[in-house]
Tab-separated table of C-alpha atoms in Angstrom:
chain	number	residue	atom	x	y	z
A	1	MET	CA	-24.918	1.962	-2.218
A	2	LYS	CA	-23.998	-1.089	0.385
A	3	LYS	CA	-23.568	-0.061	3.664
A	4	ILE	CA	-23.869	-1.393	7.206
A	5	ILE	CA	-26.185	1.751	8.243
A	6	ASN	CA	-29.676	2.869	9.245
A	7	ASP	CA	-31.112	5.935	8.057
A	8	PRO	CA	-28.502	7.949	6.132
A	9	LYS	CA	-29.407	10.966	7.941
A	10	ASN	CA	-28.575	9.657	11.536
A	11	TYR	CA	-24.887	8.247	10.090
A	12	ILE	CA	-22.875	10.457	12.175
A	13	LYS	CA	-24.874	10.347	15.186
A	14	GLU	CA	-24.984	6.838	15.504
A	15	MET	CA	-21.557	6.125	15.017
A	16	LEU	CA	-20.698	8.877	17.510
A	17	GLU	CA	-22.702	7.458	20.086
A	18	GLY	CA	-20.959	4.011	19.422
A	19	ILE	CA	-17.603	5.737	19.864
A	20	TYR	CA	-18.819	7.186	23.333
A	21	ILE	CA	-20.238	3.577	24.288
A	22	ALA	CA	-16.997	1.909	23.411
A	23	HIS	CA	-14.658	4.225	25.282
A	24	PRO	CA	-16.084	6.120	28.148
A	25	ASP	CA	-12.757	6.128	29.877
A	26	LYS	CA	-11.290	8.098	27.053
A	27	VAL	CA	-13.500	10.355	25.633
A	28	ALA	CA	-16.895	12.316	26.238
A	29	TYR	CA	-18.773	15.192	24.846
A	30	VAL	CA	-19.768	19.068	25.557
A	31	ASN	CA	-22.126	21.332	24.887
A	32	ASP	CA	-24.769	18.787	25.260
A	33	ASP	CA	-23.378	18.069	21.548
A	34	LEU	CA	-21.918	14.504	20.341
A	35	GLN	CA	-19.890	16.485	17.427
A	36	CYS	CA	-17.988	18.289	20.191
A	37	LEU	CA	-15.515	15.613	21.578
A	38	ILE	CA	-13.036	15.780	24.382
A	39	ASN	CA	-10.570	14.043	26.560
A	40	VAL	CA	-11.942	13.334	29.758
A	41	HIS	CA	-8.621	13.574	31.532
A	42	ASN	CA	-7.609	17.376	31.730
A	43	LYS	CA	-4.137	18.220	33.025
A	44	GLU	CA	-4.271	21.966	34.743
A	45	GLY	CA	-1.803	24.013	32.872
A	46	LYS	CA	-1.122	22.261	30.175
A	47	VAL	CA	-1.670	23.787	26.628
A	48	GLY	CA	-4.718	22.174	25.215
A	49	ILE	CA	-4.561	20.959	21.311
A	50	ALA	CA	-8.159	20.636	19.237
A	51	THR	CA	-8.653	19.467	15.781
A	52	GLY	CA	-11.829	19.100	13.711
A	53	GLY	CA	-13.121	18.373	9.970
A	54	GLY	CA	-15.554	16.387	8.348
A	55	SER	CA	-16.511	12.765	9.247
A	56	GLY	CA	-15.936	9.977	6.937
A	57	HIS	CA	-12.428	9.508	7.771
A	58	LEU	CA	-11.995	7.695	11.111
A	59	PRO	CA	-9.668	7.414	12.853
A	60	LEU	CA	-9.088	11.142	11.616
A	61	PHE	CA	-9.960	13.385	13.328
A	62	LEU	CA	-11.655	12.484	16.645
A	63	GLY	CA	-9.615	9.267	16.780
A	64	TYR	CA	-6.772	10.995	18.036
A	65	VAL	CA	-8.383	12.692	21.159
A	66	GLY	CA	-6.628	11.230	24.387
A	67	ASP	CA	-3.587	11.341	26.336
A	68	GLY	CA	-0.440	12.291	25.069
A	69	MET	CA	-2.230	13.710	21.518
A	70	LEU	CA	-5.188	15.734	21.817
A	71	ASP	CA	-7.293	17.361	23.691
A	72	GLY	CA	-10.689	18.342	21.594
A	73	CYS	CA	-12.182	17.458	18.282
A	74	CYS	CA	-15.198	18.744	16.497
A	75	VAL	CA	-16.168	16.910	13.461
A	76	GLY	CA	-18.944	17.822	10.766
A	77	ASP	CA	-21.231	15.888	8.890
A	78	VAL	CA	-19.578	13.685	6.119
A	79	PHE	CA	-16.655	15.653	4.410
A	80	GLN	CA	-18.308	18.560	5.818
A	81	SER	CA	-16.555	21.321	8.492
A	82	PRO	CA	-17.881	21.888	12.154
A	83	SER	CA	-19.224	24.911	13.103
A	84	ALA	CA	-17.378	27.833	14.400
A	85	GLU	CA	-19.719	27.548	17.428
A	86	GLN	CA	-19.120	23.674	18.015
A	87	MET	CA	-14.961	24.908	17.810
A	88	LEU	CA	-15.789	27.328	20.613
A	89	ALA	CA	-17.574	25.018	22.960
A	90	VAL	CA	-14.492	22.594	22.848
A	91	THR	CA	-11.879	25.492	23.156
A	92	LYS	CA	-13.465	26.642	26.187
A	93	HIS	CA	-13.566	23.304	27.701
A	94	ILE	CA	-9.752	22.288	27.151
A	95	ASP	CA	-8.230	25.291	27.830
A	96	GLN	CA	-6.313	24.666	30.898
A	97	GLY	CA	-4.870	28.210	31.435
A	98	ALA	CA	-1.888	27.975	29.024
A	99	GLY	CA	-3.759	28.797	25.689
A	100	VAL	CA	-4.928	26.514	22.902
A	101	LEU	CA	-3.868	25.419	19.899
A	102	TYR	CA	-5.503	24.359	16.740
A	103	ILE	CA	-4.145	21.826	14.055
A	104	TYR	CA	-6.174	21.228	11.141
A	105	GLY	CA	-6.231	20.663	7.533
A	106	ASN	CA	-5.626	23.064	4.885
A	107	TYR	CA	-9.320	23.343	3.776
A	108	ASN	CA	-11.096	26.815	3.060
A	109	GLY	CA	-14.230	25.742	5.236
A	110	ASP	CA	-12.226	24.541	7.887
A	111	ILE	CA	-9.734	27.420	8.188
A	112	PHE	CA	-12.956	30.010	7.964
A	113	ASN	CA	-14.634	28.288	10.836
A	114	PHE	CA	-11.771	27.616	13.032
A	115	ASP	CA	-10.536	31.233	12.501
A	116	MET	CA	-13.700	32.558	13.657
A	117	ALA	CA	-13.815	30.301	16.819
A	118	ALA	CA	-10.236	31.653	17.581
A	119	GLU	CA	-11.469	35.102	17.454
A	120	MET	CA	-14.351	34.434	19.507
A	121	ALA	CA	-12.748	32.619	21.806
A	122	ASP	CA	-10.200	35.693	22.463
A	123	PHE	CA	-12.936	38.170	22.201
A	124	GLU	CA	-15.438	36.579	24.860
A	125	TYR	CA	-13.394	34.447	26.958
A	126	ASP	CA	-9.756	35.754	26.690
A	127	ILE	CA	-8.541	32.561	25.603
A	128	ARG	CA	-5.423	32.738	23.505
A	129	VAL	CA	-5.395	30.630	20.283
A	130	GLU	CA	-2.832	29.626	17.862
A	131	THR	CA	-2.933	27.938	14.732
A	132	VAL	CA	-1.079	25.386	12.468
A	133	LEU	CA	-1.969	23.809	9.419
A	134	GLY	CA	-1.594	20.208	7.846
A	135	ALA	CA	-0.338	20.651	4.425
A	136	ASP	CA	1.248	17.732	3.610
A	137	ASP	CA	-0.426	16.152	0.321
A	138	VAL	CA	2.276	16.467	-2.135
A	139	ALA	CA	-0.414	15.800	-5.275
A	140	SER	CA	-2.545	19.030	-4.105
A	141	ALA	CA	0.708	20.938	-4.170
A	142	GLY	CA	0.287	24.118	-6.875
A	143	PRO	CA	2.944	26.532	-8.082
A	144	LYS	CA	3.660	28.884	-5.427
A	145	LYS	CA	6.131	31.802	-4.556
A	146	GLU	CA	8.459	31.972	-1.690
A	147	GLY	CA	6.362	33.248	1.071
A	148	ASP	CA	2.921	32.474	-0.314
A	149	LYS	CA	0.376	30.168	1.589
A	150	SER	CA	0.930	26.751	1.129
A	151	THR	CA	-1.864	24.944	-1.669
A	152	ARG	CA	-1.273	21.715	-0.146
A	153	SER	CA	-4.215	19.840	1.603
A	154	GLY	CA	-4.081	18.136	4.852
A	155	VAL	CA	-4.208	14.522	5.010
A	156	ALA	CA	-2.838	11.397	6.734
A	157	GLY	CA	0.708	12.949	7.658
A	158	ILE	CA	-1.220	15.196	9.956
A	159	VAL	CA	-0.984	12.358	12.708
A	160	PHE	CA	2.667	12.954	12.897
A	161	VAL	CA	1.778	16.493	13.904
A	162	TYR	CA	-0.411	15.619	16.508
A	163	LYS	CA	1.888	13.098	18.016
A	164	CYS	CA	4.700	15.690	18.159
A	165	ALA	CA	2.746	18.542	19.369
A	166	GLY	CA	0.435	16.273	21.804
A	167	ALA	CA	3.772	15.030	23.417
A	168	ALA	CA	5.075	18.625	23.787
A	169	ALA	CA	2.303	19.859	25.582
A	170	ASN	CA	2.092	16.521	27.601
A	171	ARG	CA	5.934	17.940	28.701
A	172	MET	CA	4.378	20.787	30.088
A	173	MET	CA	6.035	23.213	27.142
A	174	THR	CA	4.480	26.485	26.628
A	175	LEU	CA	2.100	27.506	23.783
A	176	ASP	CA	4.871	29.312	21.746
A	177	GLU	CA	6.937	25.917	22.330
A	178	VAL	CA	4.039	23.620	21.219
A	179	LYS	CA	3.321	25.573	18.041
A	180	ARG	CA	6.910	25.724	17.095
A	181	ILE	CA	7.252	21.864	17.204
A	182	ALA	CA	3.827	21.493	15.496
A	183	GLU	CA	4.924	24.027	12.477
A	184	LYS	CA	8.343	22.070	12.667
A	185	ALA	CA	6.735	18.896	11.905
A	186	SER	CA	4.105	20.149	9.763
A	187	HIS	CA	6.842	21.383	7.453
A	188	ASN	CA	8.849	18.041	7.598
A	189	VAL	CA	5.940	15.918	6.579
A	190	ARG	CA	4.807	14.982	3.085
A	191	THR	CA	1.994	12.637	1.916
A	192	MET	CA	1.344	10.677	-1.662
A	193	GLY	CA	-1.606	8.353	-2.057
A	194	VAL	CA	-3.111	6.293	-4.646
A	195	ALA	CA	-6.886	5.092	-5.043
A	196	LEU	CA	-8.127	2.048	-6.534
A	197	THR	CA	-12.161	2.564	-6.158
A	198	PRO	CA	-14.300	5.521	-5.101
A	199	CYS	CA	-16.022	6.104	-1.923
A	200	VAL	CA	-19.899	6.546	-1.406
A	201	VAL	CA	-21.071	9.525	0.930
A	202	PRO	CA	-24.134	8.067	2.596
A	203	ARG	CA	-26.641	10.916	2.157
A	204	VAL	CA	-25.862	10.474	-1.457
A	205	GLY	CA	-26.204	7.115	-1.916
A	206	LYS	CA	-23.398	6.546	-5.169
A	207	ALA	CA	-19.651	6.906	-5.954
A	208	GLY	CA	-18.304	9.956	-5.806
A	209	PHE	CA	-15.921	9.349	-8.559
A	210	GLU	CA	-15.344	6.586	-11.188
A	211	ILE	CA	-12.098	4.630	-11.852
A	212	GLY	CA	-12.134	1.821	-13.890
A	213	LEU	CA	-11.741	-1.775	-12.766
A	214	ASP	CA	-8.084	-2.060	-14.288
A	215	GLU	CA	-7.405	1.700	-13.288
A	216	MET	CA	-5.770	3.682	-10.377
A	217	GLY	CA	-5.664	7.188	-9.494
A	218	ILE	CA	-2.255	8.126	-8.443
A	219	GLY	CA	-2.373	11.340	-5.975
A	220	LYS	CA	-6.268	10.925	-5.691
A	221	GLY	CA	-7.346	13.196	-2.757
A	222	ILE	CA	-9.365	11.321	0.014
A	223	HIS	CA	-12.609	13.458	-1.020
A	224	GLY	CA	-11.933	12.473	-4.519
A	225	GLU	CA	-9.571	15.349	-5.652
A	226	THR	CA	-8.164	14.553	-9.057
A	227	GLY	CA	-4.715	13.772	-8.101
A	228	ILE	CA	-1.599	13.708	-10.682
A	229	ARG	CA	-2.487	10.846	-13.574
A	230	ARG	CA	-5.166	8.197	-14.036
A	231	GLY	CA	-3.826	4.856	-15.676
A	232	LYS	CA	-4.129	1.026	-15.796
A	233	ILE	CA	-3.010	-0.391	-12.306
A	234	GLU	CA	0.609	-1.386	-11.933
A	235	SER	CA	2.497	-3.671	-9.750
A	236	ALA	CA	2.816	-2.678	-5.914
A	237	ASP	CA	6.578	-1.883	-6.508
A	238	GLN	CA	6.188	0.509	-9.480
A	239	ILE	CA	3.511	2.549	-7.600
A	240	ILE	CA	5.392	2.698	-4.370
A	241	ASP	CA	8.473	4.003	-6.538
A	242	GLU	CA	6.444	6.574	-8.224
A	243	MET	CA	4.763	7.679	-4.633
A	244	LEU	CA	7.899	7.925	-2.926
A	245	ASP	CA	10.038	9.588	-5.750
A	246	LYS	CA	7.324	12.346	-5.815
A	247	ILE	CA	7.357	12.566	-2.043
A	248	VAL	CA	11.219	12.669	-1.740
A	249	ALA	CA	11.899	15.178	-4.546
A	250	GLU	CA	9.273	17.534	-2.913
A	251	LEU	CA	10.488	18.510	0.259
A	252	PRO	CA	13.368	17.160	-0.624
A	253	TYR	CA	15.045	14.488	1.396
A	254	ALA	CA	18.695	13.619	1.065
A	255	GLU	CA	21.276	10.774	1.573
A	256	GLY	CA	22.045	10.513	5.551
A	257	ASP	CA	18.383	11.882	6.557
A	258	GLU	CA	15.969	9.741	8.905
A	259	VAL	CA	12.596	9.467	8.663
A	260	ALA	CA	9.266	7.790	10.341
A	261	VAL	CA	6.981	6.257	7.860
A	262	LEU	CA	3.126	5.874	8.023
A	263	VAL	CA	1.464	3.707	5.488
A	264	ASN	CA	-2.103	4.687	5.847
A	265	GLY	CA	-4.629	2.078	4.169
A	266	LEU	CA	-7.824	4.168	3.031
A	267	VAL	CA	-9.954	1.443	4.756
A	268	ALA	CA	-10.531	-1.377	1.865
A	269	THR	CA	-7.029	-2.414	1.225
A	270	PRO	CA	-5.807	-5.238	3.313
A	271	LEU	CA	-3.286	-5.111	5.602
A	272	ASP	CA	-1.648	-7.608	3.490
A	273	GLU	CA	-1.205	-5.422	0.787
A	274	GLN	CA	0.046	-2.581	2.991
A	275	TYR	CA	2.811	-4.644	4.360
A	276	ILE	CA	3.680	-5.393	0.820
A	277	ALA	CA	4.125	-1.709	0.506
A	278	VAL	CA	6.265	-1.506	3.527
A	279	ARG	CA	8.632	-3.796	1.964
A	280	ARG	CA	9.336	-1.926	-1.363
A	281	ILE	CA	9.290	1.313	0.813
A	282	GLN	CA	12.136	0.053	3.086
A	283	GLU	CA	14.254	-1.128	-0.480
A	284	ASN	CA	13.548	2.575	-2.122
A	285	LEU	CA	14.355	4.191	0.960
A	286	THR	CA	17.599	2.277	1.746
A	287	SER	CA	18.821	2.767	-2.180
A	288	LYS	CA	18.435	6.343	-1.423
A	289	GLY	CA	20.516	6.521	1.711
A	290	ILE	CA	17.696	7.458	3.872
A	291	LYS	CA	17.137	5.764	7.261
A	292	VAL	CA	13.674	4.544	8.861
A	293	HIS	CA	13.334	5.309	12.798
A	294	ARG	CA	10.195	3.336	12.823
A	295	TYR	CA	7.051	2.582	10.581
A	296	TYR	CA	3.317	3.196	11.334
A	297	VAL	CA	1.129	0.664	9.669
A	298	GLY	CA	-2.849	0.480	9.453
A	299	GLU	CA	-6.068	2.846	9.136
A	300	PHE	CA	-4.981	6.307	9.854
A	301	ALA	CA	-7.045	8.794	7.702
A	302	THR	CA	-9.483	6.818	5.703
A	303	ALA	CA	-12.132	7.723	2.883
A	304	LEU	CA	-15.328	5.697	3.770
A	305	GLU	CA	-15.080	2.437	1.650
A	306	MET	CA	-12.032	3.894	-0.972
A	307	ALA	CA	-9.408	1.239	-1.716
A	308	GLY	CA	-6.008	2.238	-1.923
A	309	LEU	CA	-3.354	3.451	0.458
A	310	SER	CA	-0.994	6.621	1.243
A	311	ILE	CA	2.447	7.122	2.140
A	312	SER	CA	3.538	9.668	4.757
A	313	LEU	CA	7.411	10.469	5.429
A	314	LEU	CA	8.369	12.404	8.562
A	315	GLU	CA	12.040	14.084	8.467
A	316	LEU	CA	13.545	13.661	11.682
A	317	ASP	CA	15.690	15.534	14.015
A	318	GLU	CA	16.393	14.572	17.667
A	319	GLU	CA	14.081	16.814	19.358
A	320	LEU	CA	11.119	15.353	16.780
A	321	LYS	CA	12.130	12.012	17.411
A	322	GLU	CA	11.964	11.854	21.162
A	323	LEU	CA	8.600	13.437	20.836
A	324	LEU	CA	7.434	11.083	18.181
A	325	ASP	CA	8.439	8.073	20.832
A	326	ASP	CA	6.569	9.602	23.769
A	327	PRO	CA	3.685	7.507	24.779
A	328	ALA	CA	0.021	8.219	23.947
A	329	ASP	CA	-3.162	6.546	24.586
A	330	THR	CA	-6.223	7.274	22.294
A	331	PRO	CA	-9.319	5.169	21.352
A	332	PHE	CA	-7.444	4.837	18.012
A	333	PHE	CA	-3.770	5.097	18.894
A	334	LYS	CA	-1.491	3.442	21.675
A	335	GLN	CA	2.299	3.522	21.851
């Protein structure tokens, strides 16, 4: 393991201390708990939006707390859910009288703890809490019947859900309306990833999975989930085409649709390669008659030092397009 760290046990604590030192004008913490992060700017009467999940994915989750996006976030240890008590502490602080919306990834541990926090907020403090799950990972979609709960995991595409819901809340929409926007964005986004190298959890000290020097994992998850297939590494164009074909078929998208595209480096992939991907994405979508409204390129949901990238497509209508284009200012996202 090669990392610029001190004691692995202090990995999260020291990372969070650095965040608060660097961004005191945007974020603070509550309940004397570094892992309970909140926006320093309250807006009375606005719906509060909270998220959370395991650490190791910066800027997901806490990086999107700020004006025009999220109001609070709880983070757990690396790849581990925060507690219900931590989520409750954040919920109490961000409630400005209009209720709170939880937006988080479709993972069992998070669902259990966030649901418990919502029940405690209602019972103990009479705070109404609603929930929308991010479930955009095409590779994790198992067979399901109409009406069944989605089996997809939440990955980088959840950033689009944060952005649209955050803009709706900032426009002072009601909790029901903000939830509706979040549900629409979540329904309209799909993501596919590719991994070239594994990641190393600091407390473990060794790779979480193995992949050959000449191999790639199409659909590999941000925690090392199996994905769709593993094989010899191919050209950028071949990789992008395979990923996009699966994304476009899964919603499905159609000729004449307009989308926003998020190209997300998993942290160890140079921006050079991400922009090579953008080139092919544009060619591929143009050939399908799909128009791109805007691109987002960079690090949005990482996996420690994993090399690879993911592509997220958000199908747009006029409402989502306007909300997506609204300004936002957080430690890791500015528009």
